[in-house]
Amino acid sequence: MSRVVEEIVVTAQKREESLKDVPISVQAFSAEALDARGVGDISTLQAVTPGLNVSTQAGFTVVFIRGIGANGFITADPSVAYYVDNVYIPASQNLGEGFGDVERVEVLKGPQGTLFGRNAVGGAISVITKKPSLSESSGSLSLGYETDINEYFTRVSANVPLFDTLAVAGGVSYRKGEFWVDGTHDGGKPFEPEEERIARLKALWQPAENLAVNVTAYYNARSGTSSLMSAVGEPTTLGLALGAYNEDTRHPELSSPTYFRKHGHILSGDIVYNTDWLDVKVYGSKQMFRMPDAGYDFDGSPQPLLRAQTDSFVSDVETGEFQLVSNESSWGSDWWKWIVGTYYFHSIQGFDPVGFGVGTFDLDGTEGESALGLPPGIFQLIDSVLDPLGIAAPDARINAYGLIGKKSVSIFGQTTFDFTEWMALTLGGRWTEESHYIVKARSTIHNTDEGETTLLDFPTAQDGSRIHTISTFKPKISFEFRPFSDDSLVYVSYQEAFKSGTYNALNIYQAPAYVEPEEMTAYEVGIKTTLFDETVSLSAAAFHYDITNLQVQYISIQNGGIVSFENAGSARVKGLEFDTTTEVFPSVFDSLVFTLGAVYLDAYYTDYKNATGWPNNLGVLTTNNDFTGNQVERTPKLSGSSSLSKTWGVPGGTFELAGDVYYTSEFFFEAGNDDESRQEGYALLGARASYWYERWDLRLTAFGKNITNEEYDIGRLAFDMGPMVTPGRLGSYGVKMQWNF
């Protein structure tokens, strides 16, 4: 039996339902299906999920679904909500780790504002990890190796019932490999290797058949280079004049230290109490993420011009949710389903601080002069200005402190009425009151000998200002039809959603400015069905989104070298999407499965005047641009994936062979749609072969990724010197062992 073909139960509507019965565009994958398709984290998930675009920039993960995402990724919230075990994880710098020991992963496409709330305008990704089991002890061991970066990987997990009512499960994983770009930083040093450590411990206490308490402690730590390695390869006129570029971004030379260290932990839990009238569910979490040390070459070149140093990136989060959910024993359950609940969210996030300084050269010497070709004596002149202030130029930097607080309280509900066997109506809504406030916003000059001198200290919430509160209600209405005898589902939906606002709190010389929330109105019609004696499963959808006040990010030394956000007026996304799984001639071929999925998107700005950008490739930041009519960033017109797999019964077990391809047409990394931000279309080919020994439940897999060595970029960030480019990985080959015991 192929691992790709499966019946899967999802919780896309906060209750367990068969995937084919959910009137939402959802793709879901079990742990077996993910392994069969070579998916282990969010970056590889896009290869099997049409409409999902995942890229990384400056150490942050940027996720778009159907053209909706967050280009503003540093201190703004993501536009695609990420959940682990029903707990919202807002920290986009922490989405790059592997999924771990999962039960399934669900990708919900389109706005999910009613049940998943704020910041789900693009959709939601829900990762469900394996829960402890009271029935029996079990465990697993995974080992892997990849050739291109000499990467080793191991994961061990176990489940142990301690008593009839108590079980614990947990796992640890470790991964280490060389950085995938061959270059140097900080005076010719090789880039640091990538290292990841993850631990998860879960406990289940079930004192009664209808009561379960789950507690999870999670820890991760990562270090290395990642997408903090950004190199300028196509310089602007300014970058060319300063020599601030690399001839080859796959073999770059950066003058400043480029690396990161980060860690985080989550303590979460849930209580589920089942009664004859309804189910009561309570969820809560306490999250802490830190990036205590990171270096970034701000000019992306061998020239010692600009550097950034993060002393502390902070993300502290508290969440709580209470739900009342109808069940099969509830009154009217044969024609009425419902859920009501409340949600609480509080976070403090930002830099505390990030420092900006002149590069690594000695201002008293000649190294900088020869490197930059500037007039003799210019560095001595700078020294003469800074010395009376007690500032030693090589050690001086400007520190920017920017911490943003957010509090949100929601009340939500959704109900479905089955009027007949073939027609149902779903109504939903969510009321949210949300406050944004400045915790810290100031700038200083820092010198290792003299300490800090305050430049500007802006008002904060403690001063009785810099607080912005909104209240909003977002409705949903959906009709579901089953007009055919084969139980096909047709649905039509209308819904609204919003993404949280933010502040431009990270400033050197400008007062913090409020950035308005994004608002979305979405229309969708879809179908889920099976064809040809249920050998083909098909889901398809057409959708139309209208979005206002899109939050767009830009970074420029002409704006103080600081992250800034602005609101684009409006945008429109229209699209068609389908996903199929086909058992090819099952009467002739046993377990030959073909999958095909694709999405077509027409996503463009309908009103984006007075936009900030770098026109004409001069490297001069301007604010009077008109990007109306431009393609929305990170949104290809066409993308899709396909795979073909065959499973044979062989002595001792099964042998599986699979090949796949992921394709994306060209897209732009920036709203300006400059040629320098263009990513040409590309295709990635992969292949896998595995043998499963049934007696030991042992699987050995050999695989290849990007086997044609296709060149592409996983990130491009517009900057004064030119686009800061992070190349994607070239071809790699590896082996993996999975043993369940």
XYZ file of C-alpha atoms in Angstrom:
741
model
C 0.000 0.000 0.000
C 1.366 3.409 -0.955
C 2.088 5.786 1.899
C 0.873 8.682 -0.253
C -2.750 7.463 -0.415
C -4.449 7.881 2.948
C -7.638 8.806 4.734
C -6.799 11.550 7.202
C -8.689 13.220 10.043
C -8.018 16.929 10.598
C -8.963 19.600 13.129
C -9.183 22.507 10.682
C -12.508 23.536 12.276
C -11.396 22.851 15.878
C -13.066 19.440 15.845
C -12.030 16.081 14.396
C -13.406 15.626 10.874
C -12.501 13.727 7.759
C -10.489 15.926 5.401
C -12.967 15.386 2.572
C -15.828 16.728 4.733
C -14.212 20.076 5.616
C -15.560 23.019 3.530
C -12.151 24.719 3.498
C -9.215 24.375 1.153
C -6.917 22.213 3.271
C -3.967 19.978 2.523
C -3.000 17.571 5.269
C -0.170 15.079 5.541
C 0.420 12.301 8.051
C 3.909 11.537 9.317
C 4.142 8.649 6.846
C 3.053 10.805 3.916
C 5.541 13.530 4.859
C 8.352 11.005 4.987
C 7.284 9.469 1.674
C 7.470 12.912 0.043
C 10.739 13.935 1.675
C 9.244 16.725 3.805
C 10.769 17.473 7.190
C 10.254 21.196 7.799
C 8.303 24.210 6.602
C 10.775 25.048 3.816
C 10.303 21.647 2.142
C 6.544 21.709 2.776
C 6.086 24.173 -0.098
C 7.272 21.505 -2.572
C 4.070 19.505 -1.940
C 1.650 22.360 -1.241
C 0.473 24.474 -4.196
C 0.220 28.151 -3.313
C 2.668 27.964 -0.399
C 5.808 30.100 -0.758
C 8.495 29.903 1.937
C 11.655 32.006 1.889
C 14.122 33.227 4.483
C 15.765 36.603 5.004
C 18.077 37.876 7.750
C 17.381 34.774 9.837
C 13.574 35.070 9.645
C 11.156 32.735 7.856
C 8.751 34.451 5.452
C 5.586 32.519 4.566
C 3.049 33.379 1.860
C -0.090 31.406 0.956
C -1.949 32.324 -2.236
C -0.128 35.634 -2.477
C -0.838 36.680 1.114
C 2.068 36.930 3.517
C 4.239 39.273 5.524
C 7.093 40.994 3.766
C 7.447 42.884 7.067
C 8.959 40.053 9.033
C 11.198 41.579 11.710
C 8.939 43.363 14.216
C 5.597 42.889 12.464
C 3.470 39.767 12.815
C 3.292 37.077 10.135
C 0.207 36.914 7.910
C 0.082 33.105 8.004
C -0.596 31.796 11.504
C 1.652 28.964 12.691
C 0.344 26.553 15.318
C 1.963 23.661 17.160
C -0.469 21.465 19.111
C -3.155 24.184 18.925
C -0.784 26.844 20.316
C -0.105 29.929 18.212
C 3.631 30.572 17.626
C 4.110 34.172 16.402
C 7.943 34.271 16.355
C 8.891 33.983 12.668
C 12.590 33.666 13.506
C 11.787 30.276 15.056
C 9.912 28.561 12.212
C 12.947 27.026 10.518
C 13.354 23.996 12.748
C 12.249 20.520 11.729
C 8.728 19.279 12.450
C 10.052 16.536 14.721
C 7.971 13.537 15.760
C 4.626 14.559 14.263
C 1.231 12.991 13.848
C 0.232 15.247 10.946
C 0.644 18.691 9.404
C -2.326 20.698 8.097
C -2.096 23.648 5.703
C -5.256 25.765 5.737
C -5.438 28.067 2.727
C -7.241 31.367 2.703
C -8.231 33.540 5.680
C -9.036 31.655 8.881
C -10.022 34.641 10.982
C -13.030 33.118 12.716
C -11.428 30.123 14.395
C -7.717 30.967 14.179
C -8.024 34.696 14.723
C -5.715 37.606 14.114
C -2.849 37.199 11.654
C -4.431 34.296 9.766
C -5.313 36.424 6.728
C -3.230 34.219 4.437
C -4.109 30.971 6.146
C -2.685 28.772 8.872
C -0.190 25.950 9.244
C -0.984 23.554 12.068
C 1.568 21.008 13.276
C 0.207 18.224 15.481
C 2.918 16.286 17.303
C 2.508 12.755 18.621
C 0.805 12.562 21.996
C 1.715 10.218 24.846
C -0.091 6.885 24.816
C -1.317 4.954 27.844
C -1.459 1.662 25.966
C 2.156 0.559 25.462
C 5.787 1.606 25.468
C 7.310 2.523 22.144
C 10.166 4.423 20.629
C 11.926 5.428 17.454
C 15.419 6.204 16.238
C 16.277 8.251 13.162
C 19.714 8.772 11.661
C 20.600 10.693 8.525
C 23.437 12.118 6.477
C 23.565 14.556 3.526
C 26.590 14.902 1.301
C 26.558 18.483 0.044
C 27.015 20.100 3.444
C 28.375 17.071 5.314
C 25.316 17.132 7.567
C 24.578 14.615 10.281
C 21.161 14.211 11.857
C 19.790 12.083 14.681
C 16.491 11.946 16.546
C 15.402 9.671 19.399
C 11.900 9.542 20.830
C 10.092 7.332 23.300
C 6.693 6.816 24.918
C 6.435 5.289 28.396
C 3.182 4.604 30.328
C 4.037 5.116 33.988
C 0.649 4.232 35.449
C -2.808 3.411 34.147
C -3.573 7.130 34.104
C -0.180 8.691 33.359
C 2.173 8.492 30.385
C 5.147 10.517 29.239
C 6.649 10.886 25.798
C 9.551 12.867 24.546
C 12.290 13.191 22.055
C 15.566 14.890 21.336
C 17.155 15.680 18.008
C 20.484 17.036 16.879
C 21.589 18.293 13.487
C 24.914 19.738 12.364
C 26.283 20.513 8.932
C 28.372 22.969 7.025
C 26.789 26.139 5.660
C 25.582 25.566 2.111
C 27.312 28.660 0.671
C 31.078 28.469 0.199
C 32.483 31.863 1.164
C 34.176 33.842 3.915
C 33.415 36.517 6.517
C 35.218 38.493 9.206
C 38.667 38.624 7.662
C 38.600 35.449 5.584
C 37.023 33.030 8.074
C 34.731 30.308 6.672
C 31.036 30.669 7.488
C 29.943 28.976 10.677
C 28.267 25.542 10.457
C 24.549 25.109 11.032
C 23.687 23.447 14.329
C 20.288 22.633 15.813
C 19.273 21.024 19.109
C 15.642 20.290 19.959
C 14.032 18.611 22.973
C 10.358 18.006 23.660
C 8.791 16.359 26.720
C 5.061 15.639 26.922
C 2.949 14.223 29.725
C -0.613 12.894 29.589
C -2.687 12.508 32.728
C -6.085 10.882 32.205
C -7.735 10.351 35.610
C -11.076 9.557 33.973
C -12.191 8.335 30.586
C -13.680 11.720 29.738
C -10.880 13.930 31.117
C -7.383 14.393 29.718
C -4.636 16.817 30.734
C -1.615 17.337 28.458
C 1.505 19.290 29.370
C 4.385 19.981 26.978
C 7.834 21.453 27.567
C 9.770 22.353 24.432
C 13.282 23.706 23.935
C 15.327 24.516 20.864
C 18.687 26.103 20.199
C 20.135 27.004 16.822
C 23.346 28.608 15.690
C 25.201 29.147 12.458
C 24.905 31.426 9.471
C 21.620 30.723 7.664
C 20.073 33.605 5.706
C 22.044 36.167 7.721
C 24.507 35.527 4.906
C 23.235 38.052 2.368
C 25.575 39.259 -0.345
C 25.191 42.017 -2.926
C 25.813 40.636 -6.396
C 24.023 43.153 -8.631
C 25.047 46.552 -7.209
C 23.222 49.810 -7.592
C 25.152 52.815 -8.870
C 25.962 53.641 -5.233
C 27.129 50.109 -4.492
C 29.235 50.045 -7.647
C 30.896 53.348 -6.767
C 31.826 52.061 -3.304
C 32.909 48.654 -4.562
C 30.241 47.162 -2.296
C 29.394 43.986 -4.186
C 30.534 40.422 -4.846
C 31.314 38.936 -8.225
C 29.626 35.676 -7.175
C 27.013 35.482 -4.416
C 27.573 31.723 -4.174
C 31.208 32.380 -3.224
C 30.897 35.696 -1.380
C 33.410 37.562 0.720
C 31.976 39.555 3.621
C 34.090 41.811 5.814
C 31.981 41.789 9.007
C 31.126 38.867 11.310
C 28.039 37.032 10.022
C 26.436 34.513 12.370
C 23.620 33.969 14.890
C 22.859 32.271 18.189
C 19.273 31.799 19.280
C 17.247 29.667 21.623
C 13.702 29.379 22.882
C 11.367 27.408 25.043
C 7.628 26.876 25.251
C 5.626 25.569 28.167
C 2.124 24.705 27.024
C -0.793 22.600 28.089
C -4.403 21.716 27.432
C -7.338 20.236 29.292
C -10.114 18.407 27.446
C -13.278 17.427 29.339
C -15.954 15.487 27.454
C -19.551 15.516 28.700
C -22.827 14.263 27.301
C -23.730 17.834 26.320
C -20.504 19.314 24.985
C -16.703 19.221 25.115
C -14.775 21.736 27.203
C -11.258 22.596 26.009
C -8.675 24.871 27.583
C -5.287 25.752 26.048
C -2.472 27.886 27.360
C 1.178 28.650 26.685
C 4.165 30.635 27.900
C 6.771 31.245 25.194
C 10.228 32.782 25.248
C 12.593 33.214 22.283
C 15.944 34.967 22.367
C 18.585 35.860 19.809
C 21.305 37.049 22.225
C 24.075 37.286 19.676
C 24.044 37.833 15.929
C 26.213 39.612 13.412
C 25.201 40.910 10.010
C 27.319 42.422 7.241
C 25.050 45.320 6.332
C 26.680 46.125 3.009
C 26.925 42.492 1.881
C 30.376 42.910 0.376
C 34.133 42.657 1.026
C 34.205 46.379 1.801
C 34.251 47.239 5.522
C 31.407 49.741 5.336
C 28.549 48.832 7.673
C 27.860 46.169 10.228
C 24.982 45.240 12.537
C 25.214 43.475 15.877
C 22.187 42.129 17.724
C 22.755 42.027 21.464
C 19.255 40.792 22.141
C 16.191 40.037 20.058
C 13.301 39.354 22.426
C 9.991 37.583 21.941
C 7.919 36.860 25.055
C 4.428 35.498 24.504
C 1.483 34.355 26.626
C -1.625 32.762 25.146
C -4.825 31.294 26.518
C -7.926 29.851 24.875
C -11.231 28.483 26.181
C -13.635 26.519 23.963
C -17.074 24.945 24.264
C -17.592 22.503 21.402
C -20.645 20.435 20.502
C -20.140 16.684 20.179
C -22.085 13.669 18.950
C -24.116 13.584 22.179
C -25.084 17.252 22.088
C -28.711 18.196 21.568
C -29.497 18.372 17.858
C -26.116 16.935 16.868
C -27.615 15.244 13.800
C -28.324 18.659 12.245
C -26.431 21.239 14.323
C -22.716 21.691 15.143
C -21.254 24.659 16.984
C -18.245 26.067 18.804
C -17.839 29.179 20.970
C -14.761 30.409 22.740
C -12.517 33.176 23.992
C -8.845 33.853 23.290
C -6.152 35.892 25.041
C -2.786 36.951 23.622
C 0.012 39.096 25.034
C 3.472 39.617 23.584
C 6.525 41.833 23.873
C 8.829 41.643 20.899
C 11.713 43.558 19.398
C 15.383 44.460 19.589
C 16.956 45.314 22.925
C 19.132 46.542 21.234
C 20.511 46.142 17.734
C 23.681 48.098 17.024
C 24.846 49.686 13.789
C 28.438 50.633 13.215
C 31.115 51.441 10.710
C 32.882 48.355 9.374
C 35.886 46.571 10.769
C 38.645 48.834 9.439
C 40.918 51.034 11.568
C 40.019 54.694 11.102
C 43.541 55.768 12.145
C 45.198 53.636 9.476
C 45.085 53.332 5.738
C 43.235 50.026 5.342
C 39.884 51.754 5.008
C 41.253 54.357 2.647
C 42.678 51.812 0.239
C 39.592 49.641 0.461
C 37.121 52.416 -0.247
C 39.171 54.669 -2.472
C 38.150 57.721 -0.423
C 40.258 60.886 -0.205
C 43.348 60.662 2.044
C 42.770 61.863 5.576
C 38.991 61.327 5.591
C 39.217 58.817 8.415
C 41.475 61.029 10.457
C 38.858 63.778 10.022
C 36.153 61.462 11.379
C 38.434 60.625 14.288
C 38.989 64.298 15.067
C 35.234 64.797 15.391
C 34.587 61.717 17.528
C 37.600 61.936 19.853
C 36.356 64.998 21.834
C 33.164 63.039 22.506
C 35.146 60.197 24.026
C 34.194 57.863 21.197
C 36.789 55.519 19.755
C 35.684 55.159 16.153
C 36.473 51.467 15.583
C 34.351 50.547 18.630
C 31.589 53.131 18.239
C 28.130 52.175 17.147
C 24.595 53.453 17.311
C 22.244 51.298 19.345
C 18.546 51.218 18.485
C 16.097 49.909 21.061
C 12.623 48.992 19.884
C 10.221 46.832 21.895
C 6.536 46.556 20.979
C 3.820 45.215 23.240
C 0.525 43.710 22.060
C -2.541 42.598 23.987
C -5.515 40.968 22.345
C -8.792 39.526 23.611
C -11.261 37.748 21.327
C -14.676 36.147 21.483
C -15.545 33.833 18.616
C -18.194 31.414 17.486
C -19.144 29.259 14.540
C -22.184 27.123 13.872
C -23.244 24.799 11.075
C -26.856 23.896 10.275
C -27.510 20.810 8.139
C -30.831 21.759 6.561
C -30.983 18.623 4.433
C -28.694 15.733 3.578
C -27.303 17.791 0.711
C -27.216 21.390 2.009
C -25.680 23.094 5.053
C -25.056 26.635 6.204
C -22.117 27.794 8.340
C -22.150 31.129 10.151
C -19.269 32.480 12.176
C -17.763 35.608 13.613
C -14.961 36.885 15.785
C -14.842 40.059 17.865
C -11.375 41.266 18.822
C -10.112 44.117 20.949
C -6.408 44.703 20.567
C -3.913 47.199 21.983
C -0.457 47.996 20.644
C 1.987 49.979 22.719
C 5.611 51.064 22.832
C 7.623 49.397 25.598
C 10.960 50.924 24.620
C 12.007 53.191 21.761
C 15.291 55.024 22.011
C 18.678 55.373 20.365
C 22.140 55.770 21.848
C 25.764 56.078 20.881
C 27.659 53.207 22.425
C 31.398 53.035 23.037
C 33.109 50.132 24.765
C 35.221 52.510 26.855
C 32.708 55.238 27.668
C 29.381 53.345 27.818
C 26.219 54.735 26.212
C 25.156 58.291 25.429
C 21.449 58.759 24.716
C 20.593 60.371 21.412
C 16.790 60.267 21.532
C 14.343 58.682 23.960
C 10.803 58.499 22.615
C 7.608 58.359 24.689
C 6.382 54.918 25.689
C 3.213 53.430 27.103
C 4.441 54.243 30.623
C 4.372 57.909 29.656
C 0.667 57.605 28.858
C 1.140 57.770 25.105
C 2.051 55.474 22.236
C -0.925 53.210 22.869
C -3.238 52.305 20.016
C -6.414 50.269 20.600
C -8.804 48.848 18.018
C -11.997 46.812 18.167
C -13.177 44.838 15.180
C -15.689 42.155 14.226
C -15.049 39.796 11.313
C -17.858 37.561 9.987
C -17.947 34.361 7.957
C -20.686 32.687 5.953
C -20.419 29.448 4.002
C -22.835 27.237 2.086
C -22.028 23.558 1.601
C -23.736 21.350 -0.948
C -23.654 17.623 -1.713
C -25.616 17.540 -4.962
C -24.265 14.245 -6.287
C -24.709 10.672 -5.172
C -20.954 10.147 -4.685
C -20.865 12.426 -1.634
C -18.921 15.193 -3.406
C -18.688 18.437 -1.451
C -19.194 21.839 -3.062
C -18.797 24.950 -0.926
C -19.143 28.715 -1.373
C -17.796 31.069 1.304
C -17.453 34.718 2.244
C -15.299 35.863 5.132
C -13.308 38.754 6.507
C -10.062 38.786 8.453
C -7.433 41.207 9.706
C -3.744 41.245 10.510
C -2.516 43.073 13.594
C -1.019 46.553 13.285
C 2.411 47.465 14.565
C 4.720 50.399 15.295
C 7.851 51.643 13.609
C 9.451 51.494 17.034
C 13.009 50.826 15.884
C 14.241 54.327 15.111
C 17.382 56.421 15.423
C 16.075 59.925 14.752
C 12.353 59.584 13.938
C 9.445 59.243 16.338
C 7.660 55.868 16.253
C 4.783 55.802 13.781
C 1.772 53.497 13.927
C 1.242 51.083 11.019
C -2.406 50.257 10.348
C -3.767 46.661 10.449
C -4.316 44.780 7.207
C -7.946 44.081 6.306
C -9.143 41.340 3.965
C -12.392 40.313 2.301
C -12.353 36.857 0.695
C -14.677 34.930 -1.612
C -14.133 31.274 -2.479
C -15.889 28.419 -4.254
C -14.477 24.919 -4.082
C -15.125 21.243 -4.654
C -13.869 18.011 -3.120
C -14.689 14.780 -4.891
C -13.503 11.377 -6.053
C -13.580 10.106 -9.628
C -13.186 6.879 -11.584
C -14.317 4.431 -8.912
C -12.542 6.460 -6.220
C -9.110 6.007 -7.815
C -8.778 9.790 -8.182
C -9.282 12.300 -5.377
C -9.668 15.906 -6.446
C -9.945 19.183 -4.615
C -10.173 22.487 -6.481
C -10.993 26.077 -5.628
C -11.385 29.521 -7.160
C -10.910 32.546 -4.928
C -10.886 36.333 -4.904
C -9.295 38.486 -2.189
C -9.454 42.234 -1.609
C -6.831 43.519 0.843
C -6.325 47.014 2.232
C -3.418 48.529 4.164
C -0.867 45.853 3.339
C 2.158 46.175 5.621
C 5.329 46.506 3.546
C 8.843 46.576 4.993
C 11.992 48.325 3.808
C 15.496 48.796 5.259
C 17.865 51.582 4.224
C 20.904 53.359 5.616
C 19.260 56.509 4.238
C 16.509 55.905 6.751
C 18.938 55.309 9.583
C 19.633 51.698 8.625
C 16.483 50.731 10.494
C 13.536 48.504 9.704
C 10.533 50.579 8.651
C 6.993 49.663 7.642
C 4.408 51.437 5.555
C 0.878 50.639 4.427
C 0.183 49.992 0.770
C -3.298 51.203 -0.140
C -4.842 48.022 -1.488
C -4.211 44.826 -3.421
C -6.251 42.160 -5.166
C -5.593 38.441 -5.520
C -7.519 36.177 -7.890
C -6.651 32.538 -8.288
C -7.435 28.981 -9.307
C -6.060 25.943 -7.522
C -6.315 22.166 -7.670
C -4.725 19.121 -6.069
C -5.143 15.501 -7.169
C -3.990 12.060 -6.077
C -4.423 9.252 -8.610
C -3.981 5.499 -8.257
C -2.780 4.752 -11.795
C -4.583 1.763 -13.354
C -4.825 -0.165 -10.066
C -6.051 -3.280 -11.903
C -2.750 -3.330 -13.796
C -0.251 -1.618 -11.484
C -0.231 -2.202 -7.757
C 0.422 0.929 -5.650
C 1.451 3.222 -8.505
C 0.412 6.707 -7.399
C 0.598 10.015 -9.258
C 0.039 13.363 -7.542
C -0.384 16.726 -9.223
C -1.191 20.117 -7.770
C -0.941 23.667 -9.061
C -2.142 27.202 -8.397
C -2.519 30.167 -10.709
C -2.408 33.597 -9.054
C -3.103 37.074 -10.360
C -1.920 39.221 -7.456
C -1.247 42.912 -7.888
C -1.393 46.226 -6.044
C -4.513 48.165 -6.942
C -3.388 51.271 -5.015
C 0.174 51.821 -3.829
C 1.106 55.461 -4.295
C 3.833 57.288 -2.366
C 5.656 53.998 -2.020
C 9.199 53.791 -0.707
C 11.813 52.185 -2.928
C 14.950 52.427 -5.043
C 13.954 53.301 -8.631
C 16.367 53.324 -11.560
C 18.950 51.214 -9.711
C 20.719 54.313 -8.407
C 20.717 53.299 -4.756
C 18.849 56.482 -3.800
C 15.841 55.862 -1.548
C 12.722 57.753 -2.645
C 9.228 57.961 -1.183
C 7.177 59.227 -4.128
C 7.027 56.033 -6.168
C 3.824 54.598 -7.603
C 3.781 50.792 -7.373
C 0.116 50.540 -8.398
C -0.265 47.641 -10.819
C 2.890 45.883 -9.621
C 2.835 42.211 -8.814
C 2.566 41.435 -5.108
C 5.939 40.255 -3.837
C 6.751 36.555 -3.402
C 3.747 35.625 -5.543
C 4.454 33.638 -8.724
C 1.791 33.501 -11.396
C 2.058 29.708 -11.550
C 3.469 27.176 -9.132
C 2.896 23.519 -8.543
C 4.303 20.116 -7.785
C 3.994 16.577 -9.050
C 5.208 13.167 -7.921
C 5.139 9.568 -9.097
C 5.710 6.724 -6.644
C 5.595 2.942 -6.861
C 5.600 0.425 -4.026
C 6.460 -3.259 -4.492
C 6.083 -6.144 -2.099
C 9.521 -7.739 -1.666
C 10.957 -10.348 0.696
C 10.733 -9.065 4.246
C 8.676 -5.970 3.465
C 8.259 -3.349 0.729
C 10.421 -1.373 -1.668
C 9.387 2.169 -2.613
C 10.645 4.330 -5.472
C 9.522 7.951 -5.979
C 10.374 11.031 -8.010
C 9.004 14.546 -7.715
C 9.269 18.007 -9.223
C 8.438 21.447 -7.834
C 8.032 24.375 -10.209
C 7.519 28.087 -9.739
C 7.301 30.785 -12.365
C 9.118 34.062 -11.843
C 8.242 36.352 -8.960
C 9.614 39.419 -7.202
C 10.984 39.658 -3.694
C 10.058 43.357 -3.443
C 6.969 45.444 -4.207
C 8.965 47.688 -6.541
C 9.278 44.805 -9.033
C 12.782 45.926 -10.003
C 14.813 43.534 -12.118
C 17.232 43.211 -9.203
C 14.462 41.733 -7.048
C 13.289 39.287 -9.715
C 13.549 35.543 -9.121
C 13.481 33.718 -12.434
C 11.260 30.645 -12.683
C 12.883 27.371 -11.703
C 12.173 23.680 -11.140
C 13.553 21.421 -8.400
C 13.753 17.664 -8.999
C 14.012 15.068 -6.259
C 14.099 11.278 -5.994
C 13.864 8.698 -3.208
C 14.250 4.954 -2.823
C 13.439 3.122 0.392
C 13.217 -0.392 1.779
C 10.979 -1.236 4.728
C 11.778 -4.344 6.764
C 8.430 -5.195 8.338
C 9.651 -7.473 11.118
C 11.763 -4.732 12.713
C 9.679 -1.805 11.412
C 12.923 -0.476 9.954
C 13.091 1.766 6.902
C 16.234 2.670 4.951
C 15.994 5.541 2.475
C 18.361 7.023 -0.089
C 17.421 10.371 -1.574
C 18.478 13.203 -3.810
C 17.361 16.848 -3.661
C 17.645 19.391 -6.469
C 19.445 16.730 -8.456
C 19.820 19.000 -11.507
C 21.700 21.642 -9.454
C 19.162 24.341 -10.263
C 20.283 27.766 -9.049
C 17.768 29.934 -7.210
C 17.593 32.310 -4.248
C 15.721 31.799 -0.991
C 15.854 35.494 -0.144
C 16.501 38.900 -1.707
C 16.304 42.026 0.421
C 16.357 45.404 -1.340
C 19.074 47.690 0.013
C 20.991 50.831 -0.909
C 24.005 48.961 -2.303
C 21.855 46.462 -4.204
C 19.762 43.390 -3.426
C 21.079 41.354 -0.496
C 20.937 37.802 -1.875
C 20.855 34.470 -0.033
C 21.273 31.593 -2.524
C 19.352 28.345 -2.129
C 20.974 24.949 -1.779
C 22.259 23.137 -4.813
C 21.994 19.381 -5.325
C 22.419 17.071 -2.365
C 22.262 13.347 -1.744
C 21.810 11.447 1.435
C 20.681 8.416 3.372
C 18.309 8.042 6.297
C 17.323 5.275 8.680
C 14.048 5.174 10.624
C 13.550 2.428 13.223
C 10.335 2.169 15.232
C 10.374 -0.173 18.204
